[in-house]
Short mmCIF file of C-alpha atoms in Angstrom, two decimals:
data_model
loop_
_atom_site.label_atom_id
_atom_site.label_comp_id
_atom_site.label_asym_id
_atom_site.label_seq_id
_atom_site.Cartn_x
_atom_site.Cartn_y
_atom_site.Cartn_z
CA SER Q 1 13.73 13.13 11.73
CA GLN Q 2 11.65 13.07 8.58
CA GLU Q 3 8.00 11.57 9.51
CA LEU Q 4 8.24 9.77 5.92
CA GLU Q 5 11.03 8.31 4.78
CA GLN Q 6 11.69 7.19 1.05
CA SER Q 7 14.17 4.98 0.14
CA PRO Q 8 16.29 4.71 -1.69
CA GLN Q 9 17.33 7.97 -2.10
CA SER Q 10 18.29 8.13 -5.61
CA LEU Q 11 18.24 5.22 -8.41
CA ILE Q 12 20.03 4.31 -11.59
CA VAL Q 13 18.31 1.66 -13.64
CA GLN Q 14 18.85 0.23 -17.14
CA GLU Q 15 15.88 1.06 -19.37
CA GLY Q 16 13.35 -1.92 -19.53
CA LYS Q 17 14.20 -2.77 -15.90
CA ASN Q 18 11.69 -2.70 -13.10
CA LEU Q 19 12.01 -0.90 -10.07
CA THR Q 20 10.83 -0.01 -6.50
CA ILE Q 21 10.51 2.98 -4.40
CA ASN Q 22 9.16 2.58 -0.70
CA CYS Q 23 7.74 4.98 1.48
CA THR Q 24 7.54 4.37 5.16
CA SER Q 25 6.13 6.28 8.40
CA SER Q 26 5.96 5.51 11.81
CA LYS Q 27 2.74 7.00 11.71
CA THR Q 28 -0.54 5.89 10.06
CA LEU Q 29 -0.98 7.28 6.73
CA TYR Q 30 -4.44 8.45 6.31
CA GLY Q 31 -3.91 9.23 2.91
CA LEU Q 32 -0.96 8.48 0.76
CA TYR Q 33 -0.18 10.49 -2.57
CA TRP Q 34 2.38 9.84 -5.19
CA TYR Q 35 3.85 12.59 -7.11
CA LYS Q 36 6.55 12.89 -10.00
CA GLN Q 37 8.52 16.05 -10.30
CA LYS Q 38 10.86 16.84 -12.78
CA TYR Q 39 13.82 19.31 -11.86
CA GLY Q 40 12.91 22.86 -11.31
CA GLU Q 41 9.00 21.93 -12.06
CA GLY Q 42 5.98 21.35 -10.10
CA LEU Q 43 4.52 18.11 -9.09
CA ILE Q 44 2.54 15.62 -11.32
CA PHE Q 45 0.02 13.74 -9.27
CA LEU Q 46 0.22 10.05 -9.96
CA MET Q 47 -1.76 7.94 -7.55
CA MET Q 48 -3.51 8.27 -4.28
CA LEU Q 49 -4.39 5.69 -1.82
CA GLN Q 50 -6.45 5.41 1.09
CA LYS Q 51 -7.41 2.05 2.69
CA GLY Q 52 -5.04 -0.64 3.89
CA GLY Q 53 -4.10 -3.18 1.37
CA GLU Q 54 -5.29 -0.69 -1.50
CA GLU Q 55 -3.16 -1.06 -5.02
CA LYS Q 56 -3.74 0.97 -7.77
CA SER Q 57 -1.67 0.80 -11.43
CA HIS Q 58 -2.04 3.23 -14.21
CA GLU Q 59 0.05 2.52 -17.09
CA LYS Q 60 3.33 0.72 -15.96
CA ILE Q 61 3.12 2.41 -12.66
CA THR Q 62 1.47 0.34 -9.75
CA ALA Q 63 1.21 1.85 -6.07
CA LYS Q 64 0.56 -0.12 -2.88
CA LEU Q 65 -0.56 0.65 0.75
CA ASP Q 66 0.24 -1.87 3.21
CA GLU Q 67 -2.68 -3.39 5.30
CA LYS Q 68 -0.94 -1.15 8.23
CA LYS Q 69 -1.18 2.10 6.52
CA GLN Q 70 2.21 2.79 7.35
CA GLN Q 71 4.33 1.52 4.16
CA SER Q 72 3.75 2.30 0.48
CA SER Q 73 5.83 1.27 -2.32
CA LEU Q 74 5.40 2.37 -6.09
CA HIS Q 75 6.75 -0.22 -8.70
CA ILE Q 76 7.83 0.90 -12.18
CA THR Q 77 7.62 -2.07 -14.73
CA ALA Q 78 9.95 -1.90 -17.72
CA SER Q 79 11.26 1.40 -17.28
CA GLN Q 80 11.57 4.19 -19.74
CA PRO Q 81 13.58 7.19 -20.08
CA SER Q 82 10.23 9.06 -19.79
CA HIS Q 83 10.27 7.58 -16.01
CA ALA Q 84 13.13 9.62 -15.10
CA GLY Q 85 12.72 12.33 -12.25
CA ILE Q 86 12.05 12.92 -8.60
CA TYR Q 87 9.14 10.86 -6.99
CA LEU Q 88 7.83 12.35 -3.79
CA CYS Q 89 5.14 10.55 -1.54
CA GLY Q 90 2.99 12.97 0.35
CA ALA Q 91 0.61 11.84 3.16
CA ASP Q 92 -1.64 13.22 5.64
CA VAL Q 93 -0.12 11.69 9.01
CA SER Q 94 -2.30 14.05 11.51
CA GLY Q 95 -5.54 12.49 10.36
CA THR Q 96 -7.18 15.93 10.13
CA ALA Q 97 -6.96 16.18 6.07
CA SER Q 98 -5.77 19.52 6.72
CA LYS Q 99 -1.94 19.40 5.28
CA LEU Q 100 0.37 16.84 3.42
CA THR Q 101 3.60 15.76 4.83
CA PHE Q 102 6.01 15.10 2.21
CA GLY Q 103 8.81 12.26 2.14
CA THR Q 104 12.31 12.99 1.42
CA GLY Q 105 12.26 12.23 -2.40
CA THR Q 106 13.89 9.43 -4.59
CA ARG Q 107 16.22 10.58 -7.77
CA LEU Q 108 15.47 8.12 -10.60
CA GLN Q 109 17.75 8.05 -13.53
CA VAL Q 110 16.80 5.81 -16.64
CA THR Q 111 20.04 4.65 -18.68
CA LEU Q 112 19.88 3.53 -22.10
CA GLY F 1 -9.06 20.49 -15.23
CA ALA F 2 -7.46 21.60 -11.78
CA VAL F 3 -4.89 23.91 -12.89
CA VAL F 4 -2.80 25.72 -10.92
CA SER F 5 -0.42 28.69 -11.96
CA GLN F 6 2.29 30.62 -10.26
CA HIS F 7 3.81 33.87 -11.68
CA PRO F 8 6.45 34.67 -11.89
CA SER F 9 8.26 31.32 -13.23
CA TRP F 10 11.62 32.89 -11.97
CA VAL F 11 12.70 35.92 -10.26
CA ILE F 12 16.27 37.44 -9.59
CA CYS F 13 16.08 40.68 -7.23
CA LYS F 14 18.67 42.42 -5.05
CA SER F 15 18.96 41.55 -1.05
CA GLY F 16 16.82 43.81 0.78
CA THR F 17 13.94 43.98 -1.72
CA SER F 18 10.66 42.48 -1.68
CA VAL F 19 9.22 40.13 -3.94
CA LYS F 20 5.66 38.94 -4.61
CA ILE F 21 4.97 35.56 -5.92
CA GLU F 22 1.15 34.66 -7.17
CA CYS F 23 -0.63 31.38 -7.11
CA ARG F 24 -3.64 30.88 -8.90
CA SER F 25 -6.39 28.15 -9.39
CA LEU F 26 -7.27 28.60 -13.23
CA ASP F 27 -10.27 26.36 -13.40
CA PHE F 28 -11.65 25.92 -9.97
CA GLN F 29 -12.16 27.59 -6.35
CA ALA F 30 -9.60 26.82 -3.76
CA THR F 31 -10.76 27.36 -0.33
CA THR F 32 -7.13 26.47 0.76
CA MET F 33 -3.82 26.90 -0.78
CA PHE F 34 -0.36 25.40 0.26
CA TRP F 35 2.73 27.20 0.11
CA TYR F 36 6.14 25.50 0.26
CA ARG F 37 9.79 25.72 -0.26
CA GLN F 38 12.10 23.21 -1.79
CA PHE F 39 15.89 23.47 -1.23
CA PRO F 40 17.91 21.86 -4.03
CA LYS F 41 17.58 18.03 -3.61
CA GLN F 42 15.53 18.21 -1.04
CA SER F 43 11.83 17.52 -0.37
CA LEU F 44 8.97 20.10 -0.05
CA MET F 45 8.70 21.99 3.19
CA LEU F 46 5.17 23.37 4.21
CA MET F 47 5.71 26.89 5.13
CA ALA F 48 1.82 27.99 5.27
CA THR F 49 -1.48 27.21 4.74
CA SER F 50 -3.74 30.17 3.14
CA ASN F 51 -7.32 30.03 3.90
CA GLU F 52 -9.57 32.44 2.00
CA GLY F 53 -10.69 35.41 3.90
CA SER F 54 -8.64 34.60 7.00
CA LYS F 55 -5.11 34.71 8.28
CA ALA F 56 -2.56 32.27 7.29
CA THR F 57 -1.45 29.28 9.30
CA TYR F 58 2.29 29.32 9.44
CA GLU F 59 4.48 26.03 10.01
CA GLN F 60 7.07 26.08 13.30
CA GLY F 61 10.00 27.99 12.13
CA VAL F 62 8.50 30.22 9.42
CA GLU F 63 8.50 33.99 9.90
CA LYS F 64 5.10 35.48 9.60
CA ASP F 65 6.74 38.72 9.23
CA LYS F 66 8.94 37.92 6.51
CA PHE F 67 6.73 35.47 4.54
CA LEU F 68 3.46 37.53 3.98
CA ILE F 69 0.81 35.59 2.75
CA ASN F 70 -2.70 36.89 1.71
CA HIS F 71 -5.58 34.83 0.20
CA ALA F 72 -7.96 37.24 -1.15
CA SER F 73 -10.09 35.71 -3.29
CA LEU F 74 -11.02 32.03 -3.87
CA THR F 75 -8.59 31.90 -6.93
CA LEU F 76 -5.70 33.51 -5.92
CA SER F 77 -3.02 33.47 -3.10
CA THR F 78 0.08 35.71 -2.94
CA LEU F 79 3.44 35.14 -0.95
CA THR F 80 5.53 38.25 -0.37
CA VAL F 81 9.08 37.70 0.61
CA THR F 82 10.12 40.77 2.31
CA SER F 83 13.76 42.14 2.65
CA ALA F 84 14.71 39.16 0.73
CA HIS F 85 18.22 37.83 1.64
CA PRO F 86 20.46 35.30 -0.26
CA GLU F 87 19.46 32.44 1.99
CA ASP F 88 15.82 33.37 1.02
CA SER F 89 17.13 31.72 -2.48
CA SER F 90 15.03 28.71 -3.20
CA PHE F 91 12.09 27.08 -5.04
CA TYR F 92 8.84 28.04 -4.03
CA ILE F 93 5.47 25.97 -4.90
CA CYS F 94 2.12 26.69 -4.39
CA SER F 95 -0.71 23.96 -4.21
CA ALA F 96 -4.45 24.30 -4.11
CA ARG F 97 -7.15 22.01 -2.71
CA ASP F 98 -10.58 21.96 -4.68
CA TYR F 99 -13.15 20.57 -2.17
CA GLY F 100 -15.40 20.17 -5.14
CA LEU F 101 -13.78 17.49 -6.47
CA ALA F 102 -13.54 13.80 -4.93
CA GLY F 103 -10.30 13.14 -3.13
CA ASP F 104 -10.75 14.76 -0.06
CA ASN F 105 -7.21 16.09 0.39
CA GLU F 106 -5.66 16.13 -2.91
CA GLN F 107 -3.57 18.96 -3.80
CA PHE F 108 -2.95 20.56 -7.10
CA PHE F 109 0.38 21.72 -7.48
CA GLY F 110 1.63 25.00 -9.50
CA PRO F 111 4.70 24.91 -11.44
CA GLY F 112 6.87 26.63 -9.14
CA THR F 113 8.97 29.85 -8.78
CA ARG F 114 12.65 30.15 -8.34
CA LEU F 115 13.89 32.86 -6.51
CA THR F 116 17.33 34.02 -6.52
CA VAL F 117 18.51 36.71 -4.09
CA LEU F 118 21.79 38.25 -5.02
#
């Protein structure tokens, strides 16, 4: 089983609509990273969360880490076609700051 | 800053040949680099952790003799897929960690290399 589960696996939204992607773990997330990937390309760093209850925003994207540090959400407000891609959460689940484990990914399509 | 490059961006080879993929940190020193593999519509799977000047640490199930990793300098790590077979076809992504920057475990990712073995 995956250590990091993302939901939904895929999402199609109309331009202008809001959406939320979740990343859940059975283990404590010592550092939670959100990345965006376009097909066949590398990962673009979006945000990092470390503290329970932390919330960060950049442009129309907001990421939160719950108080228990086992779940994170990524919220996009007023989605645009440029938001389309694959969103991946990555986390240090060992607490050793040695490597990241990645979630299953969420494929987002934004229709006009 | 914090740019990571990979070369080549794509490669097609015949079964049985070896392929070398380079990962470079362009504007910072990376004591640790990571190699991932990604199959279509799947997430990144860590293959190995490459530490400058020492042997790489491989994840369970990854063959050390098949995927040779060399991290000879603070800005370069190479992954050599030896005796490649069609099942090795995949998207290989490297990342590098800069301890000089804030953000303890932040990794900077290369653009990836698509390997196709015929």
